[in-house]
Amino acid sequence: MAEQKKNTRKIYFIIGSILCLFILSYIGISLFFTKHFLFNTEINSQNFSAKTAAHAEKVLKKQVQEYELTILGKNNQTDIMKGSDISLVYKENDQLKNILKKQNAFSWPLSLFSKKSASISIDLDYNKEALDREINSLKAVTVEQTQPKSAQPKFDKTQFVIEPEVYGTAVDKDRLKERILSSIMKFDSKINLEKEKCYAVPAFTSDSDLVKQACSQMNQYCEASITYPMNGPVVVDKALISKWLKVDDKMNVMFHDDAVRQWLSEFGDQYDTVGTTRTFTTPTGKSTSVSGGTYGWSIDEDTEFEKLKSSIQNKEVVTREPAYYIGGVAASHTMPDWGNTYVDVDLSEQHMWYLKDGAIVLETDVVTGEPIPEKITPEGTFSIQDKKQNEVLVGSINPSTGKPSYETQVSYWMRITWDTGIGLHDATWQSSFGGTRNQIPDVGSHGCINMPIDQAAALYHMIEVGTPVVVHY
């Protein structure tokens, strides 16, 4: 019995001793972890299990001294930036100590079965000028900087299609510096410039809705067809319209206004006839030519510019005349453009004809301007601007008298110019007409075409305002 009690006490002693040893060990290890990191502790992906903050800091300092960043660019470009190249140094701080303070040292048994990761930003200092210098020496920066090109509509001779974007090799310097600095501060060992979007990128890609919308709109504009019926049809269709369309930097469809105006200028140069030289045959069969005057086609390019753009935007398919200036129209696009109804005044013959629908319905001798600079009848192609009966013709002011050089009343007045006051009218003071009377001083007119009163009356009642008047030698 005594022996049994003795064995029981022995067992209790052993168990108590083991329990005490365990408790003391637990407390001792816990005290150890008040100054050391728990098991399975990773800081910035490095295992610092059972290490002190001082040890971890020493490791980090060494890593800073040996730090290298591998920089991967396009086309297999590789650069290595060393910490020493930018005077990179570790700045002491309390982050590691704070991790120790926050950990529960008495929970160390649990750390055997679970991993604890912490991420700290290492306080670093560096030489900013050195960093800029290193960045500027990178292959990605020193290589030829090809700018990216956005996807955009392009005419393929049939329609507008989307031309794909081009990325180029140009870097975004601000983004590049920001991402490299971020990688250094995070202690990354490698950075891929493409993945970090350090290259300048096109504003629009082939998948951009705005590019697709612009392409569709330009194709709609190309559905327009405007035909001008000149002396042959002049057609503005997609072959021409496509050259006038563009997109701005926001992918808005716009016109090349300068190109449209240039085309209209050339169009006007080709088909405007005011003042041009016209070769024709007179009623007597004489072949001659005439230049100058105010009659003929004259395209109003500014007005037509707006009308043409509007026709294109509205997808019009139309045949129409271009916009003309007031009075800037003629009878025919075929030269001579005065058609078959006109007045022919031959200054050499001192004779005139009025033709209607190609037939002579009136002709008469006339007296034209005295052949001196201030009285000569102007050559050119004009038209009847105005008709009046019983009109008083007033000459220019005579500086010596302060009065008009003449005031003459006529019964039938048919004006052909506004600026110089030239016209056809009766001249009862003329004793005869034709011949060389216009060359006699004070017998030749002041520039007008003098007619017998009966012929002037007949012409006045037949002719209409706008009828061409051809004055020639």
mmCIF file of N, CA and C in Angstrom, residues 376-422:
data_model
loop_
_atom_site.group_PDB
_atom_site.id
_atom_site.type_symbol
_atom_site.label_atom_id
_atom_site.label_comp_id
_atom_site.label_asym_id
_atom_site.label_seq_id
_atom_site.Cartn_x
_atom_site.Cartn_y
_atom_site.Cartn_z
ATOM 1 N N ILE A 376 -13.682 107.374 -126.045
ATOM 2 C CA ILE A 376 -13.753 106.157 -126.848
ATOM 3 C C ILE A 376 -14.767 105.172 -126.269
ATOM 4 N N THR A 377 -15.490 104.506 -127.150
ATOM 5 C CA THR A 377 -16.461 103.488 -126.724
ATOM 6 C C THR A 377 -15.702 102.227 -126.290
ATOM 7 N N PRO A 378 -15.986 101.726 -125.088
ATOM 8 C CA PRO A 378 -15.248 100.554 -124.597
ATOM 9 C C PRO A 378 -15.612 99.282 -125.362
ATOM 10 N N GLU A 379 -14.597 98.513 -125.644
ATOM 11 C CA GLU A 379 -14.801 97.210 -126.280
ATOM 12 C C GLU A 379 -15.151 96.188 -125.201
ATOM 13 N N GLY A 380 -15.932 95.207 -125.541
ATOM 14 C CA GLY A 380 -16.246 94.140 -124.591
ATOM 15 C C GLY A 380 -17.626 93.572 -124.813
ATOM 16 N N THR A 381 -17.966 92.592 -123.970
ATOM 17 C CA THR A 381 -19.287 91.973 -124.020
ATOM 18 C C THR A 381 -20.063 92.453 -122.806
ATOM 19 N N PHE A 382 -21.182 93.124 -123.073
ATOM 20 C CA PHE A 382 -21.995 93.720 -122.021
ATOM 21 C C PHE A 382 -23.421 93.165 -122.129
ATOM 22 N N SER A 383 -24.329 93.790 -121.420
ATOM 23 C CA SER A 383 -25.748 93.437 -121.542
ATOM 24 C C SER A 383 -26.573 94.674 -121.226
ATOM 25 N N ILE A 384 -27.822 94.657 -121.655
ATOM 26 C CA ILE A 384 -28.727 95.765 -121.355
ATOM 27 C C ILE A 384 -29.026 95.752 -119.861
ATOM 28 N N GLN A 385 -28.599 96.804 -119.177
ATOM 29 C CA GLN A 385 -28.764 96.892 -117.727
ATOM 30 C C GLN A 385 -30.064 97.583 -117.323
ATOM 31 N N ASP A 386 -30.530 98.487 -118.208
ATOM 32 C CA ASP A 386 -31.657 99.327 -117.814
ATOM 33 C C ASP A 386 -32.261 99.938 -119.077
ATOM 34 N N LYS A 387 -33.560 100.195 -119.076
ATOM 35 C CA LYS A 387 -34.245 100.856 -120.210
ATOM 36 C C LYS A 387 -35.113 101.985 -119.645
ATOM 37 N N LYS A 388 -34.979 103.160 -120.286
ATOM 38 C CA LYS A 388 -35.833 104.281 -119.864
ATOM 39 C C LYS A 388 -36.156 105.146 -121.072
ATOM 40 N N GLN A 389 -37.317 105.765 -121.027
ATOM 41 C CA GLN A 389 -37.701 106.739 -122.050
ATOM 42 C C GLN A 389 -37.563 108.136 -121.472
ATOM 43 N N ASN A 390 -37.251 109.072 -122.391
ATOM 44 C CA ASN A 390 -37.135 110.482 -122.016
ATOM 45 C C ASN A 390 -36.165 110.671 -120.832
ATOM 46 N N GLU A 391 -34.969 110.139 -121.025
ATOM 47 C CA GLU A 391 -33.946 110.227 -120.000
ATOM 48 C C GLU A 391 -33.001 111.379 -120.293
ATOM 49 N N VAL A 392 -32.554 112.096 -119.259
ATOM 50 C CA VAL A 392 -31.561 113.152 -119.422
ATOM 51 C C VAL A 392 -30.190 112.560 -119.104
ATOM 52 N N LEU A 393 -29.316 112.595 -120.085
ATOM 53 C CA LEU A 393 -27.955 112.083 -119.899
ATOM 54 C C LEU A 393 -27.081 113.211 -119.399
ATOM 55 N N VAL A 394 -26.376 112.971 -118.315
ATOM 56 C CA VAL A 394 -25.567 114.012 -117.670
ATOM 57 C C VAL A 394 -24.095 113.606 -117.721
ATOM 58 N N GLY A 395 -23.272 114.491 -118.232
ATOM 59 C CA GLY A 395 -21.844 114.216 -118.323
ATOM 60 C C GLY A 395 -21.125 114.483 -117.024
ATOM 61 N N SER A 396 -19.825 114.233 -117.008
ATOM 62 C CA SER A 396 -19.020 114.463 -115.817
ATOM 63 C C SER A 396 -18.898 115.963 -115.546
ATOM 64 N N ILE A 397 -18.578 116.322 -114.309
ATOM 65 C CA ILE A 397 -18.482 117.724 -113.906
ATOM 66 C C ILE A 397 -17.218 118.350 -114.505
ATOM 67 N N ASN A 398 -17.399 119.510 -115.124
ATOM 68 C CA ASN A 398 -16.277 120.273 -115.666
ATOM 69 C C ASN A 398 -15.663 121.065 -114.508
ATOM 70 N N PRO A 399 -14.398 120.816 -114.152
ATOM 71 C CA PRO A 399 -13.798 121.484 -112.994
ATOM 72 C C PRO A 399 -13.777 123.015 -113.119
ATOM 73 N N SER A 400 -13.672 123.504 -114.346
ATOM 74 C CA SER A 400 -13.571 124.963 -114.505
ATOM 75 C C SER A 400 -14.900 125.667 -114.293
ATOM 76 N N THR A 401 -16.008 124.985 -114.612
ATOM 77 C CA THR A 401 -17.339 125.614 -114.462
ATOM 78 C C THR A 401 -18.108 125.064 -113.270
ATOM 79 N N GLY A 402 -17.719 123.844 -112.837
ATOM 80 C CA GLY A 402 -18.450 123.220 -111.741
ATOM 81 C C GLY A 402 -19.775 122.656 -112.183
ATOM 82 N N LYS A 403 -19.993 122.602 -113.519
ATOM 83 C CA LYS A 403 -21.256 122.090 -114.056
ATOM 84 C C LYS A 403 -20.975 120.872 -114.935
ATOM 85 N N PRO A 404 -22.012 120.043 -115.194
ATOM 86 C CA PRO A 404 -21.819 118.885 -116.071
ATOM 87 C C PRO A 404 -21.318 119.324 -117.439
ATOM 88 N N SER A 405 -20.479 118.515 -118.048
ATOM 89 C CA SER A 405 -19.937 118.838 -119.378
ATOM 90 C C SER A 405 -21.042 118.805 -120.430
ATOM 91 N N TYR A 406 -22.103 118.085 -120.141
ATOM 92 C CA TYR A 406 -23.278 118.109 -121.029
ATOM 93 C C TYR A 406 -24.489 117.593 -120.272
ATOM 94 N N GLU A 407 -25.649 117.993 -120.705
ATOM 95 C CA GLU A 407 -26.940 117.480 -120.238
ATOM 96 C C GLU A 407 -27.809 117.341 -121.477
ATOM 97 N N THR A 408 -28.060 116.101 -121.847
ATOM 98 C CA THR A 408 -28.767 115.850 -123.100
ATOM 99 C C THR A 408 -29.952 114.927 -122.853
ATOM 100 N N GLN A 409 -31.111 115.337 -123.360
ATOM 101 C CA GLN A 409 -32.291 114.485 -123.220
ATOM 102 C C GLN A 409 -32.413 113.593 -124.446
ATOM 103 N N VAL A 410 -32.671 112.306 -124.188
ATOM 104 C CA VAL A 410 -32.901 111.353 -125.277
ATOM 105 C C VAL A 410 -34.249 110.701 -125.045
ATOM 106 N N SER A 411 -34.807 110.196 -126.122
ATOM 107 C CA SER A 411 -36.134 109.577 -126.025
ATOM 108 C C SER A 411 -36.047 108.107 -125.607
ATOM 109 N N TYR A 412 -34.990 107.452 -126.073
ATOM 110 C CA TYR A 412 -34.877 106.016 -125.802
ATOM 111 C C TYR A 412 -33.459 105.701 -125.285
ATOM 112 N N TRP A 413 -33.402 105.286 -124.044
ATOM 113 C CA TRP A 413 -32.107 105.040 -123.387
ATOM 114 C C TRP A 413 -32.002 103.564 -122.981
ATOM 115 N N MET A 414 -30.930 102.917 -123.456
ATOM 116 C CA MET A 414 -30.691 101.498 -123.144
ATOM 117 C C MET A 414 -29.252 101.372 -122.624
ATOM 118 N N ARG A 415 -29.122 101.335 -121.306
ATOM 119 C CA ARG A 415 -27.808 101.352 -120.645
ATOM 120 C C ARG A 415 -27.111 99.989 -120.771
ATOM 121 N N ILE A 416 -25.748 100.016 -121.006
ATOM 122 C CA ILE A 416 -24.975 98.774 -121.003
ATOM 123 C C ILE A 416 -23.876 98.788 -119.929
ATOM 124 N N THR A 417 -23.550 99.952 -119.355
ATOM 125 C CA THR A 417 -22.603 99.999 -118.229
ATOM 126 C C THR A 417 -23.123 100.974 -117.192
ATOM 127 N N TRP A 418 -22.828 100.670 -115.929
ATOM 128 C CA TRP A 418 -23.197 101.572 -114.849
ATOM 129 C C TRP A 418 -22.058 102.520 -114.509
ATOM 130 N N ASP A 419 -20.830 101.993 -114.494
ATOM 131 C CA ASP A 419 -19.722 102.813 -114.019
ATOM 132 C C ASP A 419 -19.351 103.940 -114.983
ATOM 133 N N THR A 420 -19.424 103.675 -116.293
ATOM 134 C CA THR A 420 -19.046 104.708 -117.259
ATOM 135 C C THR A 420 -20.246 105.315 -117.970
ATOM 136 N N GLY A 421 -21.436 104.829 -117.657
ATOM 137 C CA GLY A 421 -22.644 105.440 -118.214
ATOM 138 C C GLY A 421 -22.776 105.292 -119.722
ATOM 139 N N ILE A 422 -22.351 104.161 -120.271
ATOM 140 C CA ILE A 422 -22.446 103.930 -121.720
ATOM 141 C C ILE A 422 -23.746 103.203 -122.032
#
